[in-house]
Protein backbone atom coordinates (compact mmCIF):
# COMPACT_ATOMS: atom_id res chain seq x y z
CA UNK A 1 0.00 0.00 0.00
CA UNK A 2 1.29 3.44 -0.88
CA UNK A 3 0.39 6.70 0.84
CA UNK A 4 1.39 10.13 -0.43
CA UNK A 5 1.03 13.56 1.17
CA UNK A 6 2.57 16.98 0.71
CA UNK A 7 2.54 20.28 2.55
CA UNK A 8 4.03 23.73 1.95
CA UNK A 9 5.87 25.20 4.94
CA UNK A 10 6.72 28.85 5.59
CA UNK A 11 10.38 28.17 6.43
CA UNK A 12 13.65 27.82 4.48
CA UNK A 13 14.52 24.38 3.09
CA UNK A 14 17.73 24.16 5.16
CA UNK A 15 15.77 24.71 8.39
CA UNK A 16 13.12 22.17 7.41
CA UNK A 17 15.77 19.60 6.53
CA UNK A 18 17.59 20.20 9.83
CA UNK A 19 14.35 19.62 11.74
CA UNK A 20 13.56 16.42 9.84
CA UNK A 21 17.13 15.10 10.15
CA UNK A 22 17.26 15.71 13.93
CA UNK A 23 17.30 12.00 14.76
CA UNK A 24 18.10 12.56 18.44
CA UNK A 25 14.95 14.67 18.66
CA UNK A 26 12.90 11.94 16.99
CA UNK A 27 14.31 9.40 19.46
CA UNK A 28 13.26 11.58 22.40
CA UNK A 29 9.78 12.12 20.90
CA UNK A 30 9.27 8.36 20.49
CA UNK A 31 10.40 7.72 24.07
CA UNK A 32 7.98 10.38 25.37
CA UNK A 33 5.20 8.39 23.67
CA UNK A 34 6.23 5.18 25.43
CA UNK A 35 8.45 3.53 22.81
CA UNK A 36 11.83 2.07 23.61
CA UNK A 37 14.45 3.24 21.12
CA UNK A 38 18.04 2.07 20.97
CA UNK A 39 20.55 3.17 18.36
CA UNK A 40 22.48 0.14 17.12
CA UNK A 41 25.04 1.51 14.65
CA UNK A 42 28.50 2.88 15.38
CA UNK A 43 28.39 5.89 13.04
CA UNK A 44 29.40 9.23 14.53
CA UNK A 45 27.76 11.48 11.95
CA UNK A 46 24.37 11.45 10.26
CA UNK A 47 24.86 9.07 7.35
CA UNK A 48 23.19 6.18 5.55
CA UNK A 49 23.41 3.06 7.67
CA UNK A 50 22.18 4.61 10.91
CA UNK A 51 19.91 2.02 12.59
CA UNK A 52 17.57 1.90 15.54
CA UNK A 53 15.84 -1.01 17.25
CA UNK A 54 12.44 0.02 18.54
CA UNK A 55 9.82 -1.56 20.77
CA UNK A 56 6.38 -0.05 21.11
CA UNK A 57 2.77 -0.93 21.75
CA UNK A 58 0.35 -0.78 18.80
CA UNK A 59 -3.21 -2.10 18.85
CA UNK A 60 -2.68 -3.65 22.29
CA UNK A 61 0.32 -5.70 21.15
CA UNK A 62 4.00 -5.21 21.76
CA UNK A 63 5.78 -4.65 18.46
CA UNK A 64 9.40 -4.53 17.41
CA UNK A 65 10.89 -2.84 14.38
CA UNK A 66 14.31 -2.01 13.04
CA UNK A 67 14.54 1.39 11.38
CA UNK A 68 17.41 2.22 9.04
CA UNK A 69 18.42 5.43 7.30
CA UNK A 70 18.83 4.24 3.72
CA UNK A 71 19.73 7.51 2.01
CA UNK A 72 20.23 11.15 2.86
CA UNK A 73 20.71 14.00 0.44
CA UNK A 74 21.40 17.31 2.22
CA UNK A 75 18.50 19.75 2.05
CA UNK A 76 16.57 17.60 -0.44
CA UNK A 77 15.71 14.04 0.69
CA UNK A 78 15.67 11.35 3.35
CA UNK A 79 14.81 7.68 2.88
CA UNK A 80 14.08 5.48 5.89
CA UNK A 81 13.17 1.80 5.91
CA UNK A 82 11.44 -0.21 8.60
CA UNK A 83 11.62 -3.96 9.03
CA UNK A 84 9.39 -5.91 11.38
CA UNK A 85 7.85 -9.37 11.48
CA UNK A 86 4.41 -8.39 10.16
CA UNK A 87 5.37 -5.74 7.59
CA UNK A 88 8.17 -3.76 6.01
CA UNK A 89 7.95 -0.12 5.05
CA UNK A 90 9.84 2.59 3.21
CA UNK A 91 9.35 6.29 3.93
CA UNK A 92 10.72 8.76 1.40
CA UNK A 93 10.77 12.44 2.36
CA UNK A 94 11.44 14.95 -0.40
CA UNK A 95 12.14 18.60 0.39
CA UNK A 96 11.78 21.18 -2.38
CA UNK A 97 12.65 24.85 -1.94
CA UNK A 98 9.86 26.93 -3.50
CA UNK A 99 11.17 30.34 -2.40
CA UNK A 100 13.63 31.72 0.14
CA UNK A 101 11.23 31.06 3.03
CA UNK A 102 8.82 28.55 1.49
CA UNK A 103 9.43 24.81 1.27
CA UNK A 104 7.38 21.83 0.12
CA UNK A 105 7.60 18.52 1.97
CA UNK A 106 6.43 15.40 0.14
CA UNK A 107 6.07 12.11 2.00
CA UNK A 108 5.75 8.75 0.28
CA UNK A 109 5.11 5.70 2.47
CA UNK A 110 5.01 2.19 1.08
CA UNK A 111 4.00 -0.73 3.28
CA UNK A 112 4.60 -4.36 2.29
CA UNK A 113 2.96 -7.00 4.50
CA UNK A 114 4.95 -10.15 5.39
CA UNK A 115 2.27 -12.18 7.16
CA UNK A 116 -1.31 -13.18 6.45
CA UNK A 117 -2.58 -11.05 9.34
CA UNK A 118 -0.67 -8.03 8.00
CA UNK A 119 -2.09 -8.63 4.51
CA UNK A 120 -5.61 -8.60 5.93
CA UNK A 121 -4.84 -5.42 7.87
CA UNK A 122 -3.39 -3.68 4.79
CA UNK A 123 -6.42 -4.78 2.77
CA UNK A 124 -8.68 -3.19 5.39
CA UNK A 125 -6.61 0.01 5.06
CA UNK A 126 -7.12 -0.08 1.29
CA UNK A 127 -10.88 -0.32 1.78
CA UNK A 128 -10.77 2.78 4.00
CA UNK A 129 -8.21 4.48 1.76
CA UNK A 130 -9.71 7.98 1.79
CA UNK A 131 -9.88 8.03 5.60
CA UNK A 132 -6.33 6.64 5.91
CA UNK A 133 -4.95 9.19 3.41
CA UNK A 134 -6.77 12.01 5.21
CA UNK A 135 -5.23 10.96 8.58
CA UNK A 136 -1.79 10.61 6.97
CA UNK A 137 -2.11 14.14 5.55
CA UNK A 138 -3.30 15.45 8.94
CA UNK A 139 -0.22 14.01 10.65
CA UNK A 140 2.01 15.68 8.05
CA UNK A 141 0.16 18.95 8.63
CA UNK A 142 0.78 18.68 12.39
CA UNK A 143 4.47 18.03 11.77
CA UNK A 144 4.73 20.94 9.32
CA UNK A 145 2.94 23.37 11.62
CA UNK A 146 5.34 22.40 14.42
CA UNK A 147 8.31 23.10 12.15
CA UNK A 148 6.82 26.48 11.15
CA UNK A 149 6.28 27.36 14.82
CA UNK A 150 9.89 26.49 15.69
CA UNK A 151 11.10 28.61 12.77
CA UNK A 152 8.98 31.60 13.81
CA UNK A 153 10.09 31.17 17.44
CA UNK A 154 13.75 31.20 16.40
CA UNK A 155 13.35 34.40 14.38
CA UNK A 156 12.20 36.52 17.32
Short mmCIF file of N, CA, C and O in Angstrom, two decimals, residues 2-96:
data_model
loop_
_atom_site.label_atom_id
_atom_site.label_comp_id
_atom_site.label_asym_id
_atom_site.label_seq_id
_atom_site.Cartn_x
_atom_site.Cartn_y
_atom_site.Cartn_z
N UNK A 2 0.52 2.20 -0.78
CA UNK A 2 1.29 3.44 -0.88
C UNK A 2 0.42 4.61 -0.41
O UNK A 2 -0.74 4.71 -0.78
N UNK A 3 1.03 5.47 0.40
CA UNK A 3 0.39 6.70 0.84
C UNK A 3 1.27 7.87 0.46
O UNK A 3 2.50 7.79 0.57
N UNK A 4 0.65 8.94 0.00
CA UNK A 4 1.39 10.13 -0.43
C UNK A 4 0.72 11.36 0.18
O UNK A 4 -0.51 11.44 0.22
N UNK A 5 1.54 12.29 0.66
CA UNK A 5 1.03 13.56 1.17
C UNK A 5 2.08 14.62 0.95
O UNK A 5 3.28 14.33 0.87
N UNK A 6 1.63 15.86 0.83
CA UNK A 6 2.57 16.98 0.71
C UNK A 6 2.00 18.19 1.43
O UNK A 6 0.80 18.32 1.61
N UNK A 7 2.93 19.07 1.83
CA UNK A 7 2.54 20.28 2.55
C UNK A 7 3.58 21.35 2.30
O UNK A 7 4.78 21.07 2.24
N UNK A 8 3.13 22.59 2.14
CA UNK A 8 4.03 23.73 1.95
C UNK A 8 4.23 24.42 3.29
O UNK A 8 3.27 24.77 3.97
N UNK A 9 5.49 24.63 3.64
CA UNK A 9 5.87 25.20 4.94
C UNK A 9 6.48 26.58 4.73
O UNK A 9 7.25 26.79 3.80
N UNK A 10 6.15 27.50 5.61
CA UNK A 10 6.72 28.85 5.59
C UNK A 10 8.03 28.86 6.38
O UNK A 10 8.10 29.39 7.48
N UNK A 11 9.05 28.22 5.82
CA UNK A 11 10.38 28.17 6.43
C UNK A 11 11.38 27.79 5.34
O UNK A 11 11.01 27.14 4.36
N UNK A 12 12.64 28.18 5.48
CA UNK A 12 13.65 27.82 4.48
C UNK A 12 13.90 26.31 4.44
O UNK A 12 13.77 25.61 5.44
N UNK A 13 14.30 25.81 3.28
CA UNK A 13 14.52 24.38 3.09
C UNK A 13 15.60 23.85 4.05
O UNK A 13 15.47 22.74 4.58
N UNK A 14 16.65 24.62 4.27
CA UNK A 14 17.73 24.16 5.16
C UNK A 14 17.21 23.95 6.58
O UNK A 14 17.58 22.97 7.25
N UNK A 15 16.35 24.85 7.05
CA UNK A 15 15.77 24.71 8.39
C UNK A 15 14.86 23.49 8.46
O UNK A 15 14.92 22.72 9.43
N UNK A 16 14.04 23.31 7.45
CA UNK A 16 13.12 22.17 7.41
C UNK A 16 13.92 20.87 7.41
O UNK A 16 13.61 19.93 8.17
N UNK A 17 14.95 20.79 6.59
CA UNK A 17 15.77 19.60 6.53
C UNK A 17 16.43 19.33 7.89
O UNK A 17 16.46 18.19 8.36
N UNK A 18 16.95 20.37 8.52
CA UNK A 18 17.59 20.20 9.83
C UNK A 18 16.61 19.66 10.86
O UNK A 18 16.96 18.80 11.67
N UNK A 19 15.37 20.11 10.81
CA UNK A 19 14.35 19.62 11.74
C UNK A 19 14.02 18.15 11.47
O UNK A 19 13.88 17.36 12.39
N UNK A 20 13.91 17.80 10.20
CA UNK A 20 13.56 16.42 9.84
C UNK A 20 14.73 15.46 10.08
O UNK A 20 14.52 14.29 10.37
N UNK A 21 15.95 15.94 9.97
CA UNK A 21 17.13 15.10 10.15
C UNK A 21 17.65 15.12 11.59
O UNK A 21 18.73 14.60 11.87
N UNK A 22 16.89 15.69 12.52
CA UNK A 22 17.26 15.71 13.93
C UNK A 22 16.85 14.37 14.55
O UNK A 22 15.83 14.25 15.22
N UNK A 23 17.66 13.34 14.33
CA UNK A 23 17.30 12.00 14.76
C UNK A 23 17.29 11.86 16.27
O UNK A 23 16.48 11.09 16.81
N UNK A 24 18.13 12.60 16.98
CA UNK A 24 18.10 12.56 18.44
C UNK A 24 16.77 13.10 18.95
O UNK A 24 16.19 12.56 19.91
N UNK A 25 16.26 14.13 18.30
CA UNK A 25 14.95 14.67 18.66
C UNK A 25 13.83 13.68 18.41
O UNK A 25 12.89 13.56 19.21
N UNK A 26 13.92 12.96 17.29
CA UNK A 26 12.90 11.94 16.99
C UNK A 26 12.95 10.80 18.02
O UNK A 26 11.91 10.27 18.41
N UNK A 27 14.17 10.44 18.44
CA UNK A 27 14.31 9.40 19.46
C UNK A 27 13.62 9.83 20.75
O UNK A 27 12.86 9.07 21.35
N UNK A 28 13.88 11.07 21.17
CA UNK A 28 13.26 11.58 22.40
C UNK A 28 11.74 11.63 22.27
O UNK A 28 11.02 11.27 23.21
N UNK A 29 11.23 12.05 21.11
CA UNK A 29 9.78 12.12 20.90
C UNK A 29 9.15 10.73 20.99
O UNK A 29 8.07 10.57 21.59
N UNK A 30 9.80 9.72 20.43
CA UNK A 30 9.27 8.36 20.49
C UNK A 30 9.26 7.85 21.93
O UNK A 30 8.30 7.20 22.37
N UNK A 31 10.32 8.16 22.67
CA UNK A 31 10.40 7.72 24.07
C UNK A 31 9.33 8.40 24.92
O UNK A 31 8.77 7.78 25.82
N UNK A 32 9.04 9.68 24.64
CA UNK A 32 7.98 10.38 25.37
C UNK A 32 6.63 9.71 25.14
O UNK A 32 5.74 9.77 25.99
N UNK A 33 6.46 9.06 23.99
CA UNK A 33 5.20 8.39 23.67
C UNK A 33 5.19 6.92 24.12
O UNK A 33 4.29 6.18 23.78
N UNK A 34 6.22 6.51 24.85
CA UNK A 34 6.23 5.18 25.43
C UNK A 34 7.03 4.14 24.66
O UNK A 34 7.07 2.97 25.06
N UNK A 35 7.65 4.49 23.58
CA UNK A 35 8.45 3.53 22.81
C UNK A 35 9.84 3.41 23.42
O UNK A 35 10.34 4.34 24.05
N UNK A 36 10.44 2.26 23.24
CA UNK A 36 11.83 2.07 23.61
C UNK A 36 12.64 2.15 22.32
O UNK A 36 12.35 1.47 21.35
N UNK A 37 13.64 3.02 22.31
CA UNK A 37 14.45 3.24 21.12
C UNK A 37 15.91 3.09 21.50
O UNK A 37 16.38 3.70 22.46
N UNK A 38 16.62 2.25 20.72
CA UNK A 38 18.04 2.07 20.97
C UNK A 38 18.79 2.14 19.63
O UNK A 38 18.48 1.41 18.70
N UNK A 39 19.74 3.04 19.58
CA UNK A 39 20.55 3.17 18.36
C UNK A 39 21.55 2.02 18.33
O UNK A 39 22.22 1.74 19.32
N UNK A 40 21.66 1.35 17.19
CA UNK A 40 22.48 0.14 17.12
C UNK A 40 23.69 0.26 16.20
O UNK A 40 24.47 -0.68 16.11
N UNK A 41 23.88 1.38 15.53
CA UNK A 41 25.04 1.51 14.65
C UNK A 41 26.19 2.17 15.41
O UNK A 41 26.03 2.61 16.54
N UNK A 42 27.34 2.26 14.75
CA UNK A 42 28.50 2.88 15.38
C UNK A 42 28.92 4.15 14.65
O UNK A 42 30.03 4.65 14.88
N UNK A 43 28.07 4.67 13.80
CA UNK A 43 28.39 5.89 13.04
C UNK A 43 28.40 7.09 13.97
O UNK A 43 27.57 7.22 14.86
N UNK A 44 29.32 8.01 13.73
CA UNK A 44 29.40 9.23 14.53
C UNK A 44 28.57 10.35 13.94
O UNK A 44 28.01 11.16 14.65
N UNK A 45 28.50 10.41 12.62
CA UNK A 45 27.76 11.48 11.95
C UNK A 45 26.47 10.93 11.35
O UNK A 45 26.29 9.73 11.21
N UNK A 46 25.59 11.84 10.96
CA UNK A 46 24.37 11.45 10.26
C UNK A 46 24.76 10.95 8.87
O UNK A 46 25.31 11.70 8.07
N UNK A 47 24.47 9.67 8.62
CA UNK A 47 24.86 9.07 7.35
C UNK A 47 24.01 7.83 7.09
O UNK A 47 23.46 7.25 8.03
N UNK A 48 23.91 7.42 5.83
CA UNK A 48 23.19 6.18 5.55
C UNK A 48 23.81 5.03 6.35
O UNK A 48 25.02 4.96 6.53
N UNK A 49 22.94 4.17 6.84
CA UNK A 49 23.41 3.06 7.67
C UNK A 49 23.07 3.23 9.14
O UNK A 49 23.22 2.29 9.92
N UNK A 50 22.61 4.42 9.53
CA UNK A 50 22.18 4.61 10.91
C UNK A 50 21.00 3.67 11.16
O UNK A 50 20.10 3.57 10.33
N UNK A 51 20.99 2.96 12.29
CA UNK A 51 19.91 2.02 12.59
C UNK A 51 19.45 2.17 14.03
O UNK A 51 20.23 2.53 14.91
N UNK A 52 18.18 1.87 14.23
CA UNK A 52 17.57 1.90 15.54
C UNK A 52 16.71 0.66 15.71
O UNK A 52 16.00 0.27 14.79
N UNK A 53 16.78 0.04 16.88
CA UNK A 53 15.84 -1.01 17.25
C UNK A 53 14.79 -0.36 18.13
O UNK A 53 15.12 0.36 19.08
N UNK A 54 13.54 -0.60 17.80
CA UNK A 54 12.44 0.02 18.54
C UNK A 54 11.49 -1.04 19.06
O UNK A 54 11.30 -2.08 18.44
N UNK A 55 10.90 -0.76 20.20
CA UNK A 55 9.82 -1.56 20.77
C UNK A 55 8.73 -0.60 21.18
O UNK A 55 9.01 0.42 21.82
N UNK A 56 7.50 -0.94 20.82
CA UNK A 56 6.38 -0.05 21.11
C UNK A 56 5.10 -0.87 21.16
O UNK A 56 5.06 -2.03 20.74
N UNK A 57 4.07 -0.27 21.66
CA UNK A 57 2.77 -0.93 21.75
C UNK A 57 1.87 -0.34 20.67
O UNK A 57 1.72 0.87 20.57
N UNK A 58 1.26 -1.21 19.86
CA UNK A 58 0.35 -0.78 18.80
C UNK A 58 -0.80 -1.77 18.75
O UNK A 58 -0.57 -2.97 18.64
N UNK A 59 -2.00 -1.26 18.85
CA UNK A 59 -3.21 -2.10 18.85
C UNK A 59 -3.13 -3.20 19.91
O UNK A 59 -3.37 -4.37 19.64
N UNK A 60 -2.76 -2.78 21.11
CA UNK A 60 -2.68 -3.65 22.29
C UNK A 60 -1.71 -4.83 22.13
O UNK A 60 -1.87 -5.85 22.78
N UNK A 61 -0.71 -4.69 21.28
CA UNK A 61 0.32 -5.70 21.15
C UNK A 61 1.68 -5.03 21.18
O UNK A 61 1.84 -3.94 20.64
N UNK A 62 2.63 -5.71 21.79
CA UNK A 62 4.00 -5.21 21.76
C UNK A 62 4.59 -5.50 20.40
O UNK A 62 4.49 -6.62 19.90
N UNK A 63 5.20 -4.51 19.80
CA UNK A 63 5.78 -4.65 18.46
C UNK A 63 7.26 -4.31 18.52
O UNK A 63 7.70 -3.57 19.39
N UNK A 64 7.99 -4.85 17.56
CA UNK A 64 9.40 -4.53 17.41
C UNK A 64 9.66 -4.19 15.96
O UNK A 64 9.08 -4.79 15.06
N UNK A 65 10.52 -3.22 15.74
CA UNK A 65 10.89 -2.84 14.38
C UNK A 65 12.32 -2.34 14.38
O UNK A 65 12.81 -1.80 15.37
N UNK A 66 12.97 -2.55 13.25
CA UNK A 66 14.31 -2.01 13.04
C UNK A 66 14.18 -0.93 11.97
O UNK A 66 13.66 -1.18 10.88
N UNK A 67 14.63 0.26 12.30
CA UNK A 67 14.54 1.39 11.38
C UNK A 67 15.95 1.72 10.91
O UNK A 67 16.89 1.75 11.71
N UNK A 68 16.09 1.96 9.62
CA UNK A 68 17.41 2.22 9.04
C UNK A 68 17.32 3.43 8.12
O UNK A 68 16.38 3.56 7.34
N UNK A 69 18.31 4.30 8.23
CA UNK A 69 18.42 5.43 7.30
C UNK A 69 19.09 4.89 6.04
O UNK A 69 20.26 4.53 6.05
N UNK A 70 18.34 4.81 4.97
CA UNK A 70 18.83 4.24 3.72
C UNK A 70 19.60 5.25 2.88
O UNK A 70 20.59 4.91 2.25
N UNK A 71 19.09 6.49 2.84
CA UNK A 71 19.73 7.51 2.01
C UNK A 71 19.45 8.88 2.61
O UNK A 71 18.41 9.11 3.21
N UNK A 72 20.40 9.77 2.41
CA UNK A 72 20.23 11.15 2.86
C UNK A 72 20.90 12.04 1.83
O UNK A 72 22.03 11.80 1.43
N UNK A 73 20.18 13.03 1.39
CA UNK A 73 20.71 14.00 0.44
C UNK A 73 20.48 15.37 1.06
O UNK A 73 19.33 15.80 1.20
N UNK A 74 21.55 16.05 1.48
CA UNK A 74 21.40 17.31 2.22
C UNK A 74 20.43 18.28 1.56
O UNK A 74 20.51 18.54 0.37
N UNK A 75 19.52 18.76 2.37
CA UNK A 75 18.50 19.75 2.05
C UNK A 75 17.52 19.28 0.97
O UNK A 75 16.70 20.03 0.52
N UNK A 76 17.54 18.00 0.58
CA UNK A 76 16.57 17.60 -0.44
C UNK A 76 15.84 16.29 -0.17
O UNK A 76 14.70 16.15 -0.59
N UNK A 77 16.42 15.31 0.54
CA UNK A 77 15.71 14.04 0.69
C UNK A 77 16.25 13.19 1.82
O UNK A 77 17.42 13.26 2.17
N UNK A 78 15.35 12.38 2.37
CA UNK A 78 15.67 11.35 3.35
C UNK A 78 14.89 10.10 2.97
O UNK A 78 13.74 10.20 2.56
N UNK A 79 15.51 8.94 3.11
CA UNK A 79 14.81 7.68 2.88
C UNK A 79 15.08 6.78 4.07
O UNK A 79 16.23 6.52 4.42
N UNK A 80 14.00 6.35 4.72
CA UNK A 80 14.08 5.48 5.89
C UNK A 80 13.34 4.18 5.58
O UNK A 80 12.28 4.21 4.94
N UNK A 81 13.88 3.07 6.07
CA UNK A 81 13.17 1.80 5.91
C UNK A 81 12.91 1.22 7.29
O UNK A 81 13.64 1.47 8.25
N UNK A 82 11.84 0.44 7.37
CA UNK A 82 11.44 -0.21 8.60
C UNK A 82 11.23 -1.69 8.32
O UNK A 82 10.56 -2.03 7.34
N UNK A 83 11.80 -2.52 9.17
CA UNK A 83 11.62 -3.96 9.03
C UNK A 83 11.06 -4.50 10.33
O UNK A 83 11.59 -4.23 11.40
N UNK A 84 9.97 -5.24 10.22
CA UNK A 84 9.39 -5.91 11.38
C UNK A 84 8.80 -7.22 10.91
O UNK A 84 8.71 -7.48 9.71
N UNK A 85 8.39 -8.06 11.86
CA UNK A 85 7.85 -9.37 11.48
C UNK A 85 6.60 -9.25 10.61
O UNK A 85 6.51 -9.90 9.57
N UNK A 86 5.62 -8.41 10.98
CA UNK A 86 4.41 -8.39 10.16
C UNK A 86 4.53 -7.62 8.83
O UNK A 86 3.90 -8.01 7.85
N UNK A 87 5.33 -6.56 8.81
CA UNK A 87 5.37 -5.74 7.59
C UNK A 87 6.66 -4.95 7.50
O UNK A 87 7.30 -4.65 8.51
N UNK A 88 7.03 -4.63 6.28
CA UNK A 88 8.17 -3.76 6.01
C UNK A 88 7.65 -2.47 5.41
O UNK A 88 6.59 -2.46 4.78
N UNK A 89 8.39 -1.40 5.60
CA UNK A 89 7.95 -0.12 5.05
C UNK A 89 9.13 0.73 4.61
O UNK A 89 10.25 0.55 5.09
N UNK A 90 8.85 1.63 3.68
CA UNK A 90 9.84 2.59 3.21
C UNK A 90 9.18 3.96 3.22
O UNK A 90 8.10 4.14 2.65
N UNK A 91 9.83 4.91 3.88
CA UNK A 91 9.35 6.29 3.93
C UNK A 91 10.34 7.16 3.19
O UNK A 91 11.53 7.20 3.54
N UNK A 92 9.87 7.84 2.15
CA UNK A 92 10.72 8.76 1.40
C UNK A 92 10.20 10.17 1.65
O UNK A 92 9.03 10.46 1.44
N UNK A 93 11.10 11.04 2.08
CA UNK A 93 10.77 12.44 2.36
C UNK A 93 11.54 13.29 1.36
O UNK A 93 12.77 13.25 1.33
N UNK A 94 10.82 14.04 0.55
CA UNK A 94 11.44 14.95 -0.40
C UNK A 94 11.19 16.38 0.06
O UNK A 94 10.07 16.72 0.46
N UNK A 95 12.22 17.20 -0.03
CA UNK A 95 12.14 18.60 0.39
C UNK A 95 12.50 19.45 -0.82
O UNK A 95 13.58 19.31 -1.38
N UNK A 96 11.57 20.33 -1.20
CA UNK A 96 11.78 21.18 -2.38
C UNK A 96 11.65 22.63 -1.96
O UNK A 96 10.64 23.03 -1.37
#
